[in-house]
PDB file of C-alpha atoms in Angstrom:
ATOM      1  CA  UNK A 768     104.681  68.246  76.062  1.00 43.00           C
ATOM      2  CA  UNK A 769     106.419  69.667  79.107  1.00 39.00           C
ATOM      3  CA  UNK A 770     109.951  68.574  79.626  1.00 36.00           C
ATOM      4  CA  UNK A 771     110.836  66.573  82.732  1.00 35.00           C
ATOM      5  CA  UNK A 772     114.135  66.733  84.648  1.00 33.00           C
ATOM      6  CA  UNK A 773     115.760  63.323  84.260  1.00 31.00           C
ATOM      7  CA  UNK A 774     118.089  61.557  86.760  1.00 31.00           C
ATOM      8  CA  UNK A 775     121.192  59.566  85.822  1.00 28.00           C
ATOM      9  CA  UNK A 776     119.917  56.117  84.535  1.00 31.00           C
ATOM     10  CA  UNK A 777     120.695  52.953  86.276  1.00 32.00           C
ATOM     11  CA  UNK A 778     122.326  50.276  84.029  1.00 30.00           C
ATOM     12  CA  UNK A 779     119.785  49.520  81.423  1.00 31.00           C
ATOM     13  CA  UNK A 780     121.077  46.123  80.317  1.00 31.00           C
ATOM     14  CA  UNK A 781     120.518  43.026  82.432  1.00 31.00           C
ATOM     15  CA  UNK A 782     123.741  41.069  83.049  1.00 30.00           C
ATOM     16  CA  UNK A 783     124.334  37.439  81.855  1.00 33.00           C
ATOM     17  CA  UNK A 784     121.178  37.222  79.776  1.00 33.00           C
ATOM     18  CA  UNK A 785     120.928  34.904  76.674  1.00 33.00           C
ATOM     19  CA  UNK A 786     121.453  36.817  73.532  1.00 35.00           C
ATOM     20  CA  UNK A 787     118.026  36.339  72.469  1.00 37.00           C
ATOM     21  CA  UNK A 788     116.032  36.204  75.754  1.00 39.00           C
ATOM     22  CA  UNK A 789     112.945  38.084  75.545  1.00 40.00           C
ATOM     23  CA  UNK A 790     114.225  40.409  72.872  1.00 44.00           C
ATOM     24  CA  UNK A 791     111.610  43.195  72.481  1.00 48.00           C
ATOM     25  CA  UNK A 792     109.739  43.454  69.345  1.00 45.00           C
ATOM     26  CA  UNK A 793     110.454  46.441  67.247  1.00 45.00           C
ATOM     27  CA  UNK A 794     107.284  48.431  66.384  1.00 53.00           C
ATOM     28  CA  UNK A 795     105.712  47.057  63.224  1.00 52.00           C
ATOM     29  CA  UNK A 796     107.736  43.910  63.221  1.00 45.00           C
ATOM     30  CA  UNK A 797     106.312  40.485  63.255  1.00 47.00           C
ATOM     31  CA  UNK A 798     105.513  39.025  66.814  1.00 51.00           C
ATOM     32  CA  UNK A 799     108.608  37.274  68.128  1.00 62.00           C
ATOM     33  CA  UNK A 800     108.334  38.093  71.899  1.00 83.00           C
ATOM     34  CA  UNK A 801     105.604  38.624  74.576  1.00 95.00           C
ATOM     35  CA  UNK A 802     106.236  42.388  74.961  1.00 96.00           C
ATOM     36  CA  UNK A 803     107.396  45.495  73.153  1.00 96.00           C
ATOM     37  CA  UNK A 804     109.277  48.282  74.680  1.00 97.00           C
ATOM     38  CA  UNK A 805     108.171  51.550  72.700  1.00 97.00           C
ATOM     39  CA  UNK A 806     110.003  54.815  72.552  1.00 97.00           C
ATOM     40  CA  UNK A 807     108.031  57.933  73.342  1.00 98.00           C
ATOM     41  CA  UNK A 808     107.360  58.990  69.794  1.00 97.00           C
ATOM     42  CA  UNK A 809     104.864  56.279  69.300  1.00 97.00           C
ATOM     43  CA  UNK A 810     102.497  57.936  71.871  1.00 98.00           C
ATOM     44  CA  UNK A 811     103.531  61.385  70.894  1.00 97.00           C
ATOM     45  CA  UNK A 812     102.316  60.562  67.363  1.00 97.00           C
ATOM     46  CA  UNK A 813      99.106  59.171  68.646  1.00 97.00           C
ATOM     47  CA  UNK A 814      98.468  62.327  70.750  1.00 98.00           C
ATOM     48  CA  UNK A 815      99.362  64.746  67.964  1.00 96.00           C
ATOM     49  CA  UNK A 816      95.786  65.432  67.152  1.00 93.00           C
ATOM     50  CA  UNK A 817      94.590  66.026  70.782  1.00 97.00           C
ATOM     51  CA  UNK A 818      94.048  69.757  71.526  1.00 97.00           C
ATOM     52  CA  UNK A 819      96.952  71.174  73.690  1.00 97.00           C
ATOM     53  CA  UNK A 820      94.612  72.194  76.411  1.00 96.00           C
ATOM     54  CA  UNK A 821      92.994  68.706  76.805  1.00 97.00           C
ATOM     55  CA  UNK A 822      96.450  67.123  76.636  1.00 97.00           C
ATOM     56  CA  UNK A 823      97.676  69.438  79.399  1.00 97.00           C
ATOM     57  CA  UNK A 824      94.619  68.751  81.468  1.00 96.00           C
ATOM     58  CA  UNK A 825      95.217  64.916  81.198  1.00 97.00           C
ATOM     59  CA  UNK A 826      98.749  65.284  82.206  1.00 97.00           C
ATOM     60  CA  UNK A 827      97.943  67.542  85.207  1.00 97.00           C
ATOM     61  CA  UNK A 828      95.448  65.200  86.605  1.00 97.00           C
ATOM     62  CA  UNK A 829      98.149  63.106  88.098  1.00 98.00           C
ATOM     63  CA  UNK A 830      98.468  65.881  90.730  1.00 96.00           C
ATOM     64  CA  UNK A 831      95.152  65.057  92.150  1.00 95.00           C
ATOM     65  CA  UNK A 832      95.227  61.337  92.959  1.00 96.00           C
ATOM     66  CA  UNK A 833      94.025  60.197  96.520  1.00 93.00           C
ATOM     67  CA  UNK A 834      96.223  58.053  98.614  1.00 88.00           C
ATOM     68  CA  UNK A 835      96.254  54.308  98.071  1.00 81.00           C
ATOM     69  CA  UNK A 836      94.616  53.192 101.436  1.00 75.00           C
ATOM     70  CA  UNK A 837      95.668  49.471 100.926  1.00 63.00           C
ATOM     71  CA  UNK A 838      99.453  49.619 101.381  1.00 65.00           C
ATOM     72  CA  UNK A 839      99.475  49.120 105.010  1.00 64.00           C
ATOM     73  CA  UNK A 840     102.101  51.787 105.689  1.00 63.00           C
ATOM     74  CA  UNK A 841     102.128  54.692 108.140  1.00 71.00           C
ATOM     75  CA  UNK A 842     103.061  56.998 105.393  1.00 81.00           C
ATOM     76  CA  UNK A 843     101.234  56.990 102.154  1.00 86.00           C
ATOM     77  CA  UNK A 844     103.603  56.841  99.249  1.00 85.00           C
ATOM     78  CA  UNK A 845     101.416  55.651  96.335  1.00 87.00           C
ATOM     79  CA  UNK A 846      98.267  57.619  94.990  1.00 93.00           C
ATOM     80  CA  UNK A 847      95.916  56.334  92.493  1.00 92.00           C
ATOM     81  CA  UNK A 848      92.623  56.462  90.451  1.00 95.00           C
ATOM     82  CA  UNK A 849      90.887  53.745  88.523  1.00 92.00           C
ATOM     83  CA  UNK A 850      88.314  53.345  85.730  1.00 93.00           C
ATOM     84  CA  UNK A 851      86.980  50.561  83.501  1.00 92.00           C
ATOM     85  CA  UNK A 852      85.817  50.923  79.785  1.00 95.00           C
ATOM     86  CA  UNK A 853      84.381  48.768  77.059  1.00 94.00           C
ATOM     87  CA  UNK A 854      86.461  49.152  73.959  1.00 95.00           C
ATOM     88  CA  UNK A 855      84.436  50.342  70.874  1.00 93.00           C
ATOM     89  CA  UNK A 856      85.511  50.941  67.354  1.00 88.00           C
ATOM     90  CA  UNK A 857      85.051  54.745  67.924  1.00 85.00           C
ATOM     91  CA  UNK A 858      86.000  55.210  71.510  1.00 90.00           C
ATOM     92  CA  UNK A 859      85.527  54.050  75.073  1.00 95.00           C
ATOM     93  CA  UNK A 860      82.263  53.339  76.866  1.00 94.00           C
ATOM     94  CA  UNK A 861      82.672  53.793  80.631  1.00 93.00           C
ATOM     95  CA  UNK A 862      81.521  50.877  82.718  1.00 91.00           C
ATOM     96  CA  UNK A 863      80.100  51.031  86.386  1.00 89.00           C
ATOM     97  CA  UNK A 864      82.682  51.977  88.961  1.00 83.00           C
ATOM     98  CA  UNK A 865      83.539  49.174  91.242  1.00 75.00           C
ATOM     99  CA  UNK A 866      86.119  47.504  93.334  1.00 68.00           C
ATOM    100  CA  UNK A 867      89.181  46.101  91.781  1.00 65.00           C
ATOM    101  CA  UNK A 868      90.034  42.570  92.874  1.00 55.00           C
ATOM    102  CA  UNK A 869      92.972  40.393  91.889  1.00 55.00           C
ATOM    103  CA  UNK A 870      93.469  36.702  92.597  1.00 57.00           C
ATOM    104  CA  UNK A 871      95.834  35.686  95.456  1.00 60.00           C
ATOM    105  CA  UNK A 872      97.648  33.552  92.859  1.00 61.00           C
ATOM    106  CA  UNK A 873      98.886  36.540  90.975  1.00 56.00           C
ATOM    107  CA  UNK A 874      99.114  39.186  93.740  1.00 54.00           C
ATOM    108  CA  UNK A 875     100.464  37.753  97.064  1.00 47.00           C
ATOM    109  CA  UNK A 876     100.473  41.271  98.654  1.00 49.00           C
ATOM    110  CA  UNK A 877      96.789  42.337  98.294  1.00 50.00           C
ATOM    111  CA  UNK A 878      95.252  39.562  96.191  1.00 47.00           C
ATOM    112  CA  UNK A 879      91.775  38.600  97.479  1.00 53.00           C
ATOM    113  CA  UNK A 880      91.106  42.012  98.905  1.00 58.00           C
ATOM    114  CA  UNK A 881      88.438  44.210  97.083  1.00 67.00           C
ATOM    115  CA  UNK A 882      90.033  47.582  96.580  1.00 67.00           C
ATOM    116  CA  UNK A 883      87.844  50.565  95.928  1.00 72.00           C
ATOM    117  CA  UNK A 884      89.956  53.237  94.393  1.00 81.00           C
ATOM    118  CA  UNK A 885      88.770  56.762  93.487  1.00 87.00           C
ATOM    119  CA  UNK A 886      87.294  57.002  89.948  1.00 93.00           C
ATOM    120  CA  UNK A 887      88.904  58.829  87.074  1.00 95.00           C
ATOM    121  CA  UNK A 888      87.862  62.446  86.839  1.00 96.00           C
ATOM    122  CA  UNK A 889      85.180  62.886  84.162  1.00 95.00           C
ATOM    123  CA  UNK A 890      87.526  64.995  81.935  1.00 95.00           C
ATOM    124  CA  UNK A 891      90.114  62.216  81.928  1.00 97.00           C
ATOM    125  CA  UNK A 892      87.595  59.439  81.374  1.00 97.00           C
ATOM    126  CA  UNK A 893      85.776  61.229  78.537  1.00 96.00           C
ATOM    127  CA  UNK A 894      88.900  63.050  77.125  1.00 97.00           C
ATOM    128  CA  UNK A 895      90.499  62.634  73.837  1.00 97.00           C
ATOM    129  CA  UNK A 896      93.932  61.925  75.221  1.00 98.00           C
ATOM    130  CA  UNK A 897      92.917  58.716  77.007  1.00 98.00           C
ATOM    131  CA  UNK A 898      90.954  57.542  73.818  1.00 97.00           C
ATOM    132  CA  UNK A 899      94.182  58.101  71.638  1.00 97.00           C
ATOM    133  CA  UNK A 900      96.301  56.237  74.071  1.00 98.00           C
ATOM    134  CA  UNK A 901      94.159  53.233  74.459  1.00 97.00           C
ATOM    135  CA  UNK A 902      93.693  53.075  70.699  1.00 96.00           C
ATOM    136  CA  UNK A 903      97.380  53.210  70.039  1.00 97.00           C
ATOM    137  CA  UNK A 904      98.205  50.288  72.376  1.00 97.00           C
ATOM    138  CA  UNK A 905      95.099  48.297  71.128  1.00 95.00           C
ATOM    139  CA  UNK A 906      96.683  48.321  67.748  1.00 92.00           C
ATOM    140  CA  UNK A 907     100.148  47.196  69.076  1.00 95.00           C
ATOM    141  CA  UNK A 908      99.272  44.320  71.480  1.00 95.00           C
ATOM    142  CA  UNK A 909     101.958  41.715  71.477  1.00 94.00           C
ATOM    143  CA  UNK A 910      99.646  38.857  70.349  1.00 92.00           C
ATOM    144  CA  UNK A 911      95.925  38.205  69.282  1.00 90.00           C
ATOM    145  CA  UNK A 912      93.426  40.869  70.220  1.00 87.00           C
ATOM    146  CA  UNK A 913      90.070  39.544  68.648  1.00 86.00           C
ATOM    147  CA  UNK A 914      88.649  38.567  72.175  1.00 89.00           C
ATOM    148  CA  UNK A 915      89.885  41.857  73.768  1.00 94.00           C
ATOM    149  CA  UNK A 916      86.948  44.021  74.419  1.00 94.00           C
ATOM    150  CA  UNK A 917      87.453  45.855  77.832  1.00 94.00           C
ATOM    151  CA  UNK A 918      90.170  47.876  79.420  1.00 95.00           C
ATOM    152  CA  UNK A 919      91.055  48.938  82.976  1.00 94.00           C
ATOM    153  CA  UNK A 920      92.790  52.351  83.478  1.00 94.00           C
ATOM    154  CA  UNK A 921      95.054  53.021  86.456  1.00 94.00           C
ATOM    155  CA  UNK A 922      96.519  56.456  87.177  1.00 97.00           C
ATOM    156  CA  UNK A 923      99.339  55.871  89.673  1.00 94.00           C
ATOM    157  CA  UNK A 924     101.818  58.347  91.491  1.00 95.00           C
ATOM    158  CA  UNK A 925     104.724  56.958  93.582  1.00 94.00           C
ATOM    159  CA  UNK A 926     106.617  59.392  95.817  1.00 93.00           C
ATOM    160  CA  UNK A 927     109.836  59.189  97.798  1.00 92.00           C
ATOM    161  CA  UNK A 928     111.330  61.378 100.318  1.00 90.00           C
ATOM    162  CA  UNK A 929     114.937  61.856 101.227  1.00 89.00           C
ATOM    163  CA  UNK A 930     114.406  59.366 104.312  1.00 84.00           C
ATOM    164  CA  UNK A 931     111.811  57.190 102.801  1.00 82.00           C
ATOM    165  CA  UNK A 932     111.618  55.351  99.585  1.00 79.00           C
ATOM    166  CA  UNK A 933     108.650  54.501  97.526  1.00 83.00           C
ATOM    167  CA  UNK A 934     107.831  51.016  96.085  1.00 77.00           C
ATOM    168  CA  UNK A 935     106.005  50.973  92.730  1.00 77.00           C
ATOM    169  CA  UNK A 936     105.451  47.051  93.061  1.00 76.00           C
ATOM    170  CA  UNK A 937     105.316  46.003  96.725  1.00 77.00           C
ATOM    171  CA  UNK A 938     103.888  42.753  95.529  1.00 77.00           C
ATOM    172  CA  UNK A 939     107.305  41.819  93.936  1.00 84.00           C
ATOM    173  CA  UNK A 940     107.597  39.724  90.907  1.00 91.00           C
ATOM    174  CA  UNK A 941     104.048  39.039  89.668  1.00 88.00           C
ATOM    175  CA  UNK A 942     101.402  38.953  87.039  1.00 88.00           C
ATOM    176  CA  UNK A 943      98.377  41.256  86.998  1.00 86.00           C
ATOM    177  CA  UNK A 944      95.790  38.688  85.830  1.00 84.00           C
ATOM    178  CA  UNK A 945      94.907  40.256  82.430  1.00 86.00           C
ATOM    179  CA  UNK A 946      95.534  39.618  78.824  1.00 92.00           C
ATOM    180  CA  UNK A 947      97.874  42.534  78.133  1.00 96.00           C
ATOM    181  CA  UNK A 948      99.097  45.357  80.268  1.00 96.00           C
ATOM    182  CA  UNK A 949     100.714  48.721  78.977  1.00 97.00           C
ATOM    183  CA  UNK A 950     102.969  50.603  81.334  1.00 97.00           C
ATOM    184  CA  UNK A 951     103.392  54.345  80.306  1.00 98.00           C
ATOM    185  CA  UNK A 952     105.758  56.801  82.086  1.00 98.00           C
ATOM    186  CA  UNK A 953     104.142  60.053  82.452  1.00 98.00           C
ATOM    187  CA  UNK A 954     106.410  61.905  84.697  1.00 97.00           C
ATOM    188  CA  UNK A 955     109.736  61.227  86.457  1.00 97.00           C
ATOM    189  CA  UNK A 956     111.078  64.029  88.628  1.00 97.00           C
ATOM    190  CA  UNK A 957     113.869  63.892  91.225  1.00 96.00           C
ATOM    191  CA  UNK A 958     113.964  60.172  91.208  1.00 95.00           C
ATOM    192  CA  UNK A 959     116.470  57.305  91.270  1.00 95.00           C
ATOM    193  CA  UNK A 960     115.591  53.673  90.830  1.00 94.00           C
ATOM    194  CA  UNK A 961     112.531  52.319  89.289  1.00 95.00           C
ATOM    195  CA  UNK A 962     113.904  49.693  87.036  1.00 95.00           C
ATOM    196  CA  UNK A 963     111.151  47.856  85.083  1.00 97.00           C
ATOM    197  CA  UNK A 964     111.997  44.279  84.792  1.00 96.00           C
ATOM    198  CA  UNK A 965     110.337  41.388  82.970  1.00 97.00           C
ATOM    199  CA  UNK A 966     110.744  37.679  83.525  1.00 96.00           C
ATOM    200  CA  UNK A 967     109.790  34.532  81.808  1.00 95.00           C
ATOM    201  CA  UNK A 968     107.415  32.069  83.640  1.00 94.00           C
ATOM    202  CA  UNK A 969     110.357  30.472  85.290  1.00 96.00           C
ATOM    203  CA  UNK A 970     111.300  33.821  86.681  1.00 95.00           C
ATOM    204  CA  UNK A 971     114.435  34.437  84.638  1.00 96.00           C
ATOM    205  CA  UNK A 972     115.015  37.945  83.878  1.00 96.00           C
ATOM    206  CA  UNK A 973     114.493  38.627  80.086  1.00 96.00           C
ATOM    207  CA  UNK A 974     114.368  42.396  79.876  1.00 96.00           C
ATOM    208  CA  UNK A 975     115.321  45.391  82.051  1.00 96.00           C
ATOM    209  CA  UNK A 976     114.735  49.075  81.363  1.00 96.00           C
ATOM    210  CA  UNK A 977     114.660  52.376  83.012  1.00 96.00           C
ATOM    211  CA  UNK A 978     111.835  54.476  81.632  1.00 97.00           C
ATOM    212  CA  UNK A 979     112.969  58.047  81.514  1.00 97.00           C
ATOM    213  CA  UNK A 980     111.407  59.769  78.731  1.00 97.00           C
ATOM    214  CA  UNK A 981     107.721  60.872  79.170  1.00 97.00           C
ATOM    215  CA  UNK A 982     105.416  58.729  77.149  1.00 98.00           C
ATOM    216  CA  UNK A 983     107.892  55.912  76.927  1.00 98.00           C
ATOM    217  CA  UNK A 984     106.198  52.584  77.402  1.00 98.00           C
ATOM    218  CA  UNK A 985     106.058  48.718  77.704  1.00 98.00           C
ATOM    219  CA  UNK A 986     103.372  46.592  76.523  1.00 97.00           C
ATOM    220  CA  UNK A 987     103.445  43.056  77.697  1.00 96.00           C
ATOM    221  CA  UNK A 988     101.530  39.782  77.485  1.00 96.00           C
ATOM    222  CA  UNK A 989     100.561  39.233  81.126  1.00 93.00           C
ATOM    223  CA  UNK A 990      99.881  35.623  80.447  1.00 93.00           C
ATOM    224  CA  UNK A 991     103.471  34.935  79.246  1.00 95.00           C
ATOM    225  CA  UNK A 992     105.725  37.015  81.439  1.00 96.00           C
ATOM    226  CA  UNK A 993     105.928  38.188  84.979  1.00 94.00           C
ATOM    227  CA  UNK A 994     107.174  41.765  85.968  1.00 92.00           C
ATOM    228  CA  UNK A 995     108.295  43.996  88.765  1.00 94.00           C
ATOM    229  CA  UNK A 996     109.785  47.448  89.329  1.00 93.00           C
ATOM    230  CA  UNK A 997     112.456  48.333  91.765  1.00 94.00           C
ATOM    231  CA  UNK A 998     111.953  50.934  94.649  1.00 92.00           C
ATOM    232  CA  UNK A 999     112.466  54.604  94.070  1.00 92.00           C
ATOM    233  CA  UNK A1000     114.385  56.945  96.112  1.00 93.00           C
ATOM    234  CA  UNK A1001     114.555  60.940  95.866  1.00 94.00           C
ATOM    235  CA  UNK A1002     117.725  62.103  94.071  1.00 95.00           C
ATOM    236  CA  UNK A1003     120.321  63.838  95.699  1.00 93.00           C
ATOM    237  CA  UNK A1004     119.222  67.421  96.584  1.00 92.00           C
ATOM    238  CA  UNK A1005     115.590  66.758  95.731  1.00 93.00           C
ATOM    239  CA  UNK A1006     112.937  67.377  98.427  1.00 93.00           C
ATOM    240  CA  UNK A1007     110.730  64.799  96.871  1.00 94.00           C
ATOM    241  CA  UNK A1008     110.932  62.302  93.970  1.00 94.00           C
ATOM    242  CA  UNK A1009     107.736  61.682  91.883  1.00 96.00           C
ATOM    243  CA  UNK A1010     107.036  58.988  89.299  1.00 96.00           C
ATOM    244  CA  UNK A1011     103.705  59.072  87.568  1.00 97.00           C
ATOM    245  CA  UNK A1012     102.444  56.021  85.485  1.00 97.00           C
ATOM    246  CA  UNK A1013      99.565  55.307  83.443  1.00 98.00           C
ATOM    247  CA  UNK A1014      98.664  51.395  83.325  1.00 96.00           C
ATOM    248  CA  UNK A1015      96.204  50.197  80.842  1.00 97.00           C
ATOM    249  CA  UNK A1016      94.879  46.482  81.433  1.00 94.00           C
ATOM    250  CA  UNK A1017      93.322  44.844  78.289  1.00 96.00           C
ATOM    251  CA  UNK A1018      91.208  41.788  78.692  1.00 92.00           C
ATOM    252  CA  UNK A1019      88.031  39.924  77.428  1.00 89.00           C
ATOM    253  CA  UNK A1020      84.983  40.634  79.468  1.00 81.00           C
ATOM    254  CA  UNK A1021      84.393  36.865  80.042  1.00 52.00           C
ATOM    255  CA  UNK A1022      88.018  36.378  81.182  1.00 43.00           C
ATOM    256  CA  UNK A1023      87.328  37.617  84.902  1.00 41.00           C
ATOM    257  CA  UNK A1024      89.321  40.534  86.316  1.00 43.00           C
ATOM    258  CA  UNK A1025      86.830  40.487  89.134  1.00 42.00           C
ATOM    259  CA  UNK A1026      85.690  44.116  89.444  1.00 41.00           C
ATOM    260  CA  UNK A1027      82.426  44.198  91.289  1.00 33.00           C
ATOM    261  CA  UNK A1028      80.045  46.948  90.195  1.00 34.00           C
ATOM    262  CA  UNK A1029      78.641  49.102  93.181  1.00 30.00           C
TER     263      UNK A1029
END
């Protein structure tokens, strides 16, 4: 795994929170919270058996993401690809590519808009790295998983320039409309900001973290918490700031995520 230059972390502790509010569940502990914040070694171990060349190809694929055309900004700052899979005991079954549609109730920014993102590259969709990541999280969901049989994969890059910030979550505090969501840091280079924040359903902040270590991750129950991410700016002296994320949505096929096959 290539090392990534890190910027100075923002405060990683939310002020004035109850002592037990949203306390994350340590890996392997009984469920006590609707999310878990995993250190990077969880995915590093899961990826240990992936051939180095395949892992390198997987990580490099974030450098080939088309611009997100649904931001409504003059300068694109978010780039992404998307794919959807049936979860099998021995891997992932690709499902027909289609539009991604979220309800207005969970996404006030682009909810109700069918968004057609570029598909994942075949090498990513069929590669061992993605299978290993999805399997690792499926075994660690913060709640029951017997109905979860489908996942959506989002590769996302957000960039910032010295005179223009990037916003990982322009929709603000929100839910995604799934059962569970895994958020994985892939790369953080020349970036300041990007605090990941979780809230209870009354919008009280229960967890705050600055993901800095590649493969560090948060897995949340999207029905029990809301989340957002603060904007990113380029670090002093950096020509560009780059933050790459992998998002994995887990849901039951009958629990509509409103993807429409083309």
